[in-house]
Amino acid sequence: MPNLSEKLLRWGRVVIGGPLGLLAWSISGFSAVAILIWGLSTVAIPLIMLKTASWGIWGFGVFRESRMRLKEAENAKLPPPPTEDNP
């Protein structure tokens, strides 16, 4: 079952968006705290800007992580490059 846990970890990183996704989730959490502290009417416009930036960063992170996973899968399928010992 270690193979299953590795797959789940990799897919979890893709869903979260990797390090950029963690930044996006932090921004989103900060905006929720700002609403609790200052109220929605006070932070409405900055909230829209923060949420838009957060979703963009998260989307870019998910795209980047999924591309990295695809490259890893392609590299795993390729045979080793020929060497003098292994033509």
PDB file of N, CA, C and O in Angstrom, residues 14-71:
ATOM      1  N   VAL A  14      -1.320  18.348  -5.917  1.00  0.00           N
ATOM      2  CA  VAL A  14      -1.917  18.954  -7.109  1.00  0.00           C
ATOM      3  C   VAL A  14      -3.180  19.712  -6.737  1.00  0.00           C
ATOM      4  O   VAL A  14      -3.391  20.847  -7.172  1.00  0.00           O
ATOM      5  N   VAL A  15      -4.034  19.117  -5.918  1.00  0.00           N
ATOM      6  CA  VAL A  15      -5.293  19.758  -5.545  1.00  0.00           C
ATOM      7  C   VAL A  15      -5.037  21.034  -4.739  1.00  0.00           C
ATOM      8  O   VAL A  15      -5.678  22.061  -4.965  1.00  0.00           O
ATOM      9  N   ILE A  16      -4.098  20.965  -3.819  1.00  0.00           N
ATOM     10  CA  ILE A  16      -3.774  22.149  -3.012  1.00  0.00           C
ATOM     11  C   ILE A  16      -3.071  23.192  -3.866  1.00  0.00           C
ATOM     12  O   ILE A  16      -3.259  24.379  -3.691  1.00  0.00           O
ATOM     13  N   GLY A  17      -2.261  22.764  -4.806  1.00  0.00           N
ATOM     14  CA  GLY A  17      -1.556  23.690  -5.676  1.00  0.00           C
ATOM     15  C   GLY A  17      -0.104  23.861  -5.302  1.00  0.00           C
ATOM     16  O   GLY A  17       0.542  24.796  -5.763  1.00  0.00           O
ATOM     17  N   GLY A  18       0.417  22.992  -4.478  1.00  0.00           N
ATOM     18  CA  GLY A  18       1.822  23.070  -4.082  1.00  0.00           C
ATOM     19  C   GLY A  18       2.085  24.298  -3.233  1.00  0.00           C
ATOM     20  O   GLY A  18       1.195  24.828  -2.567  1.00  0.00           O
ATOM     21  N   PRO A  19       3.316  24.795  -3.270  1.00  0.00           N
ATOM     22  CA  PRO A  19       3.664  25.971  -2.456  1.00  0.00           C
ATOM     23  C   PRO A  19       2.866  27.225  -2.833  1.00  0.00           C
ATOM     24  O   PRO A  19       2.478  27.993  -1.961  1.00  0.00           O
ATOM     25  N   LEU A  20       2.608  27.397  -4.127  1.00  0.00           N
ATOM     26  CA  LEU A  20       1.800  28.552  -4.531  1.00  0.00           C
ATOM     27  C   LEU A  20       0.372  28.420  -4.027  1.00  0.00           C
ATOM     28  O   LEU A  20      -0.269  29.404  -3.660  1.00  0.00           O
ATOM     29  N   GLY A  21      -0.128  27.210  -4.006  1.00  0.00           N
ATOM     30  CA  GLY A  21      -1.474  26.976  -3.481  1.00  0.00           C
ATOM     31  C   GLY A  21      -1.558  27.293  -2.006  1.00  0.00           C
ATOM     32  O   GLY A  21      -2.563  27.838  -1.541  1.00  0.00           O
ATOM     33  N   LEU A  22      -0.510  26.945  -1.263  1.00  0.00           N
ATOM     34  CA  LEU A  22      -0.502  27.281   0.162  1.00  0.00           C
ATOM     35  C   LEU A  22      -0.534  28.789   0.364  1.00  0.00           C
ATOM     36  O   LEU A  22      -1.214  29.291   1.261  1.00  0.00           O
ATOM     37  N   LEU A  23       0.181  29.518  -0.490  1.00  0.00           N
ATOM     38  CA  LEU A  23       0.127  30.984  -0.432  1.00  0.00           C
ATOM     39  C   LEU A  23      -1.285  31.477  -0.716  1.00  0.00           C
ATOM     40  O   LEU A  23      -1.808  32.352  -0.009  1.00  0.00           O
ATOM     41  N   ALA A  24      -1.917  30.905  -1.736  1.00  0.00           N
ATOM     42  CA  ALA A  24      -3.276  31.314  -2.088  1.00  0.00           C
ATOM     43  C   ALA A  24      -4.255  31.012  -0.957  1.00  0.00           C
ATOM     44  O   ALA A  24      -5.123  31.832  -0.636  1.00  0.00           O
ATOM     45  N   TRP A  25      -4.129  29.840  -0.349  1.00  0.00           N
ATOM     46  CA  TRP A  25      -5.015  29.487   0.769  1.00  0.00           C
ATOM     47  C   TRP A  25      -4.775  30.431   1.945  1.00  0.00           C
ATOM     48  O   TRP A  25      -5.710  30.789   2.655  1.00  0.00           O
ATOM     49  N   SER A  26      -3.539  30.855   2.159  1.00  0.00           N
ATOM     50  CA  SER A  26      -3.237  31.793   3.243  1.00  0.00           C
ATOM     51  C   SER A  26      -3.884  33.151   2.980  1.00  0.00           C
ATOM     52  O   SER A  26      -4.435  33.768   3.895  1.00  0.00           O
ATOM     53  N   ILE A  27      -3.803  33.611   1.744  1.00  0.00           N
ATOM     54  CA  ILE A  27      -4.434  34.879   1.386  1.00  0.00           C
ATOM     55  C   ILE A  27      -5.946  34.794   1.607  1.00  0.00           C
ATOM     56  O   ILE A  27      -6.570  35.715   2.131  1.00  0.00           O
ATOM     57  N   SER A  28      -6.522  33.672   1.206  1.00  0.00           N
ATOM     58  CA  SER A  28      -7.960  33.486   1.381  1.00  0.00           C
ATOM     59  C   SER A  28      -8.331  33.473   2.868  1.00  0.00           C
ATOM     60  O   SER A  28      -9.335  34.060   3.268  1.00  0.00           O
ATOM     61  N   GLY A  29      -7.527  32.812   3.675  1.00  0.00           N
ATOM     62  CA  GLY A  29      -7.773  32.793   5.115  1.00  0.00           C
ATOM     63  C   GLY A  29      -7.643  34.170   5.730  1.00  0.00           C
ATOM     64  O   GLY A  29      -8.434  34.559   6.603  1.00  0.00           O
ATOM     65  N   PHE A  30      -6.642  34.940   5.277  1.00  0.00           N
ATOM     66  CA  PHE A  30      -6.470  36.303   5.767  1.00  0.00           C
ATOM     67  C   PHE A  30      -7.690  37.155   5.438  1.00  0.00           C
ATOM     68  O   PHE A  30      -8.138  37.954   6.259  1.00  0.00           O
ATOM     69  N   SER A  31      -8.233  36.969   4.245  1.00  0.00           N
ATOM     70  CA  SER A  31      -9.405  37.768   3.879  1.00  0.00           C
ATOM     71  C   SER A  31     -10.613  37.394   4.738  1.00  0.00           C
ATOM     72  O   SER A  31     -11.413  38.266   5.091  1.00  0.00           O
ATOM     73  N   ALA A  32     -10.738  36.132   5.094  1.00  0.00           N
ATOM     74  CA  ALA A  32     -11.840  35.724   5.978  1.00  0.00           C
ATOM     75  C   ALA A  32     -11.679  36.337   7.367  1.00  0.00           C
ATOM     76  O   ALA A  32     -12.655  36.785   7.974  1.00  0.00           O
ATOM     77  N   VAL A  33     -10.464  36.383   7.861  1.00  0.00           N
ATOM     78  CA  VAL A  33     -10.209  37.003   9.162  1.00  0.00           C
ATOM     79  C   VAL A  33     -10.477  38.501   9.089  1.00  0.00           C
ATOM     80  O   VAL A  33     -11.033  39.081  10.032  1.00  0.00           O
ATOM     81  N   ALA A  34     -10.117  39.128   7.971  1.00  0.00           N
ATOM     82  CA  ALA A  34     -10.374  40.564   7.813  1.00  0.00           C
ATOM     83  C   ALA A  34     -11.866  40.861   7.855  1.00  0.00           C
ATOM     84  O   ALA A  34     -12.294  41.876   8.423  1.00  0.00           O
ATOM     85  N   ILE A  35     -12.675  39.985   7.279  1.00  0.00           N
ATOM     86  CA  ILE A  35     -14.131  40.177   7.335  1.00  0.00           C
ATOM     87  C   ILE A  35     -14.614  40.098   8.774  1.00  0.00           C
ATOM     88  O   ILE A  35     -15.439  40.899   9.211  1.00  0.00           O
ATOM     89  N   LEU A  36     -14.093  39.138   9.520  1.00  0.00           N
ATOM     90  CA  LEU A  36     -14.500  39.000  10.922  1.00  0.00           C
ATOM     91  C   LEU A  36     -14.091  40.210  11.752  1.00  0.00           C
ATOM     92  O   LEU A  36     -14.826  40.646  12.632  1.00  0.00           O
ATOM     93  N   ILE A  37     -12.925  40.753  11.470  1.00  0.00           N
ATOM     94  CA  ILE A  37     -12.417  41.869  12.276  1.00  0.00           C
ATOM     95  C   ILE A  37     -13.081  43.194  11.888  1.00  0.00           C
ATOM     96  O   ILE A  37     -13.581  43.924  12.750  1.00  0.00           O
ATOM     97  N   TRP A  38     -13.080  43.527  10.585  1.00  0.00           N
ATOM     98  CA  TRP A  38     -13.523  44.846  10.154  1.00  0.00           C
ATOM     99  C   TRP A  38     -14.925  44.871   9.555  1.00  0.00           C
ATOM    100  O   TRP A  38     -15.475  45.939   9.314  1.00  0.00           O
ATOM    101  N   GLY A  39     -15.481  43.749   9.252  1.00  0.00           N
ATOM    102  CA  GLY A  39     -16.816  43.699   8.649  1.00  0.00           C
ATOM    103  C   GLY A  39     -16.758  43.710   7.131  1.00  0.00           C
ATOM    104  O   GLY A  39     -15.817  44.232   6.529  1.00  0.00           O
ATOM    105  N   LEU A  40     -17.780  43.159   6.530  1.00  0.00           N
ATOM    106  CA  LEU A  40     -17.807  43.006   5.076  1.00  0.00           C
ATOM    107  C   LEU A  40     -17.895  44.339   4.351  1.00  0.00           C
ATOM    108  O   LEU A  40     -17.239  44.544   3.332  1.00  0.00           O
ATOM    109  N   SER A  41     -18.666  45.262   4.875  1.00  0.00           N
ATOM    110  CA  SER A  41     -18.831  46.543   4.178  1.00  0.00           C
ATOM    111  C   SER A  41     -17.525  47.336   4.126  1.00  0.00           C
ATOM    112  O   SER A  41     -17.294  48.085   3.176  1.00  0.00           O
ATOM    113  N   THR A  42     -16.653  47.160   5.094  1.00  0.00           N
ATOM    114  CA  THR A  42     -15.381  47.894   5.127  1.00  0.00           C
ATOM    115  C   THR A  42     -14.374  47.315   4.147  1.00  0.00           C
ATOM    116  O   THR A  42     -13.612  48.061   3.530  1.00  0.00           O
ATOM    117  N   VAL A  43     -14.351  45.994   3.982  1.00  0.00           N
ATOM    118  CA  VAL A  43     -13.309  45.355   3.174  1.00  0.00           C
ATOM    119  C   VAL A  43     -13.849  44.752   1.876  1.00  0.00           C
ATOM    120  O   VAL A  43     -13.219  43.884   1.285  1.00  0.00           O
ATOM    121  N   ALA A  44     -14.977  45.239   1.381  1.00  0.00           N
ATOM    122  CA  ALA A  44     -15.602  44.626   0.209  1.00  0.00           C
ATOM    123  C   ALA A  44     -14.716  44.699  -1.040  1.00  0.00           C
ATOM    124  O   ALA A  44     -14.460  43.680  -1.684  1.00  0.00           O
ATOM    125  N   ILE A  45     -14.236  45.867  -1.388  1.00  0.00           N
ATOM    126  CA  ILE A  45     -13.415  46.016  -2.602  1.00  0.00           C
ATOM    127  C   ILE A  45     -12.064  45.316  -2.442  1.00  0.00           C
ATOM    128  O   ILE A  45     -11.661  44.549  -3.321  1.00  0.00           O
ATOM    129  N   PRO A  46     -11.332  45.550  -1.337  1.00  0.00           N
ATOM    130  CA  PRO A  46     -10.084  44.801  -1.179  1.00  0.00           C
ATOM    131  C   PRO A  46     -10.309  43.286  -1.132  1.00  0.00           C
ATOM    132  O   PRO A  46      -9.479  42.513  -1.605  1.00  0.00           O
ATOM    133  N   LEU A  47     -11.448  42.863  -0.599  1.00  0.00           N
ATOM    134  CA  LEU A  47     -11.761  41.444  -0.537  1.00  0.00           C
ATOM    135  C   LEU A  47     -11.906  40.855  -1.938  1.00  0.00           C
ATOM    136  O   LEU A  47     -11.397  39.773  -2.221  1.00  0.00           O
ATOM    137  N   ILE A  48     -12.582  41.573  -2.812  1.00  0.00           N
ATOM    138  CA  ILE A  48     -12.730  41.104  -4.192  1.00  0.00           C
ATOM    139  C   ILE A  48     -11.357  40.985  -4.855  1.00  0.00           C
ATOM    140  O   ILE A  48     -11.075  40.009  -5.554  1.00  0.00           O
ATOM    141  N   MET A  49     -10.499  41.964  -4.624  1.00  0.00           N
ATOM    142  CA  MET A  49      -9.153  41.920  -5.201  1.00  0.00           C
ATOM    143  C   MET A  49      -8.354  40.755  -4.627  1.00  0.00           C
ATOM    144  O   MET A  49      -7.666  40.034  -5.370  1.00  0.00           O
ATOM    145  N   LEU A  50      -8.433  40.552  -3.315  1.00  0.00           N
ATOM    146  CA  LEU A  50      -7.704  39.444  -2.693  1.00  0.00           C
ATOM    147  C   LEU A  50      -8.211  38.096  -3.171  1.00  0.00           C
ATOM    148  O   LEU A  50      -7.416  37.189  -3.451  1.00  0.00           O
ATOM    149  N   LYS A  51      -9.511  37.940  -3.265  1.00  0.00           N
ATOM    150  CA  LYS A  51     -10.072  36.666  -3.720  1.00  0.00           C
ATOM    151  C   LYS A  51      -9.702  36.384  -5.168  1.00  0.00           C
ATOM    152  O   LYS A  51      -9.391  35.256  -5.537  1.00  0.00           O
ATOM    153  N   THR A  52      -9.726  37.416  -6.011  1.00  0.00           N
ATOM    154  CA  THR A  52      -9.340  37.232  -7.407  1.00  0.00           C
ATOM    155  C   THR A  52      -7.884  36.814  -7.504  1.00  0.00           C
ATOM    156  O   THR A  52      -7.538  35.875  -8.233  1.00  0.00           O
ATOM    157  N   ALA A  53      -7.023  37.490  -6.763  1.00  0.00           N
ATOM    158  CA  ALA A  53      -5.605  37.124  -6.763  1.00  0.00           C
ATOM    159  C   ALA A  53      -5.405  35.724  -6.199  1.00  0.00           C
ATOM    160  O   ALA A  53      -4.624  34.930  -6.733  1.00  0.00           O
ATOM    161  N   SER A  54      -6.121  35.403  -5.157  1.00  0.00           N
ATOM    162  CA  SER A  54      -5.996  34.094  -4.522  1.00  0.00           C
ATOM    163  C   SER A  54      -6.378  32.970  -5.485  1.00  0.00           C
ATOM    164  O   SER A  54      -5.682  31.973  -5.605  1.00  0.00           O
ATOM    165  N   TRP A  55      -7.503  33.140  -6.184  1.00  0.00           N
ATOM    166  CA  TRP A  55      -7.935  32.113  -7.130  1.00  0.00           C
ATOM    167  C   TRP A  55      -6.955  31.991  -8.287  1.00  0.00           C
ATOM    168  O   TRP A  55      -6.684  30.886  -8.770  1.00  0.00           O
ATOM    169  N   GLY A  56      -6.419  33.104  -8.740  1.00  0.00           N
ATOM    170  CA  GLY A  56      -5.435  33.063  -9.824  1.00  0.00           C
ATOM    171  C   GLY A  56      -4.164  32.352  -9.414  1.00  0.00           C
ATOM    172  O   GLY A  56      -3.625  31.528 -10.160  1.00  0.00           O
ATOM    173  N   ILE A  57      -3.663  32.670  -8.232  1.00  0.00           N
ATOM    174  CA  ILE A  57      -2.457  32.019  -7.719  1.00  0.00           C
ATOM    175  C   ILE A  57      -2.701  30.530  -7.529  1.00  0.00           C
ATOM    176  O   ILE A  57      -1.870  29.697  -7.894  1.00  0.00           O
ATOM    177  N   TRP A  58      -3.863  30.172  -6.980  1.00  0.00           N
ATOM    178  CA  TRP A  58      -4.181  28.759  -6.771  1.00  0.00           C
ATOM    179  C   TRP A  58      -4.263  28.024  -8.102  1.00  0.00           C
ATOM    180  O   TRP A  58      -3.723  26.931  -8.257  1.00  0.00           O
ATOM    181  N   GLY A  59      -4.920  28.616  -9.081  1.00  0.00           N
ATOM    182  CA  GLY A  59      -5.035  27.987 -10.397  1.00  0.00           C
ATOM    183  C   GLY A  59      -3.681  27.782 -11.042  1.00  0.00           C
ATOM    184  O   GLY A  59      -3.404  26.729 -11.628  1.00  0.00           O
ATOM    185  N   PHE A  60      -2.815  28.780 -10.948  1.00  0.00           N
ATOM    186  CA  PHE A  60      -1.468  28.649 -11.494  1.00  0.00           C
ATOM    187  C   PHE A  60      -0.700  27.544 -10.764  1.00  0.00           C
ATOM    188  O   PHE A  60       0.007  26.759 -11.393  1.00  0.00           O
ATOM    189  N   GLY A  61      -0.854  27.472  -9.441  1.00  0.00           N
ATOM    190  CA  GLY A  61      -0.176  26.433  -8.671  1.00  0.00           C
ATOM    191  C   GLY A  61      -0.656  25.040  -9.038  1.00  0.00           C
ATOM    192  O   GLY A  61       0.143  24.108  -9.175  1.00  0.00           O
ATOM    193  N   VAL A  62      -1.957  24.881  -9.230  1.00  0.00           N
ATOM    194  CA  VAL A  62      -2.513  23.581  -9.631  1.00  0.00           C
ATOM    195  C   VAL A  62      -1.996  23.211 -11.016  1.00  0.00           C
ATOM    196  O   VAL A  62      -1.580  22.073 -11.260  1.00  0.00           O
ATOM    197  N   PHE A  63      -1.998  24.159 -11.931  1.00  0.00           N
ATOM    198  CA  PHE A  63      -1.493  23.903 -13.281  1.00  0.00           C
ATOM    199  C   PHE A  63      -0.026  23.487 -13.237  1.00  0.00           C
ATOM    200  O   PHE A  63       0.384  22.519 -13.876  1.00  0.00           O
ATOM    201  N   ARG A  64       0.765  24.212 -12.460  1.00  0.00           N
ATOM    202  CA  ARG A  64       2.194  23.923 -12.353  1.00  0.00           C
ATOM    203  C   ARG A  64       2.446  22.545 -11.747  1.00  0.00           C
ATOM    204  O   ARG A  64       3.268  21.768 -12.246  1.00  0.00           O
ATOM    205  N   GLU A  65       1.739  22.220 -10.676  1.00  0.00           N
ATOM    206  CA  GLU A  65       1.903  20.915 -10.029  1.00  0.00           C
ATOM    207  C   GLU A  65       1.471  19.773 -10.955  1.00  0.00           C
ATOM    208  O   GLU A  65       2.130  18.747 -11.015  1.00  0.00           O
ATOM    209  N   SER A  66       0.376  19.961 -11.678  1.00  0.00           N
ATOM    210  CA  SER A  66      -0.076  18.893 -12.567  1.00  0.00           C
ATOM    211  C   SER A  66       0.902  18.692 -13.712  1.00  0.00           C
ATOM    212  O   SER A  66       1.151  17.554 -14.127  1.00  0.00           O
ATOM    213  N   ARG A  67       1.484  19.767 -14.232  1.00  0.00           N
ATOM    214  CA  ARG A  67       2.504  19.634 -15.287  1.00  0.00           C
ATOM    215  C   ARG A  67       3.735  18.913 -14.762  1.00  0.00           C
ATOM    216  O   ARG A  67       4.311  18.088 -15.459  1.00  0.00           O
ATOM    217  N   MET A  68       4.133  19.211 -13.526  1.00  0.00           N
ATOM    218  CA  MET A  68       5.280  18.524 -12.934  1.00  0.00           C
ATOM    219  C   MET A  68       4.992  17.040 -12.793  1.00  0.00           C
ATOM    220  O   MET A  68       5.856  16.205 -13.048  1.00  0.00           O
ATOM    221  N   ARG A  69       3.770  16.679 -12.390  1.00  0.00           N
ATOM    222  CA  ARG A  69       3.400  15.262 -12.239  1.00  0.00           C
ATOM    223  C   ARG A  69       3.411  14.558 -13.583  1.00  0.00           C
ATOM    224  O   ARG A  69       3.822  13.421 -13.686  1.00  0.00           O
ATOM    225  N   LEU A  70       2.941  15.235 -14.636  1.00  0.00           N
ATOM    226  CA  LEU A  70       2.957  14.632 -15.959  1.00  0.00           C
ATOM    227  C   LEU A  70       4.383  14.397 -16.443  1.00  0.00           C
ATOM    228  O   LEU A  70       4.688  13.358 -17.030  1.00  0.00           O
ATOM    229  N   LYS A  71       5.266  15.357 -16.199  1.00  0.00           N
ATOM    230  CA  LYS A  71       6.670  15.188 -16.600  1.00  0.00           C
ATOM    231  C   LYS A  71       7.320  14.044 -15.841  1.00  0.00           C
ATOM    232  O   LYS A  71       8.093  13.275 -16.404  1.00  0.00           O
TER     233      LYS A  71
END
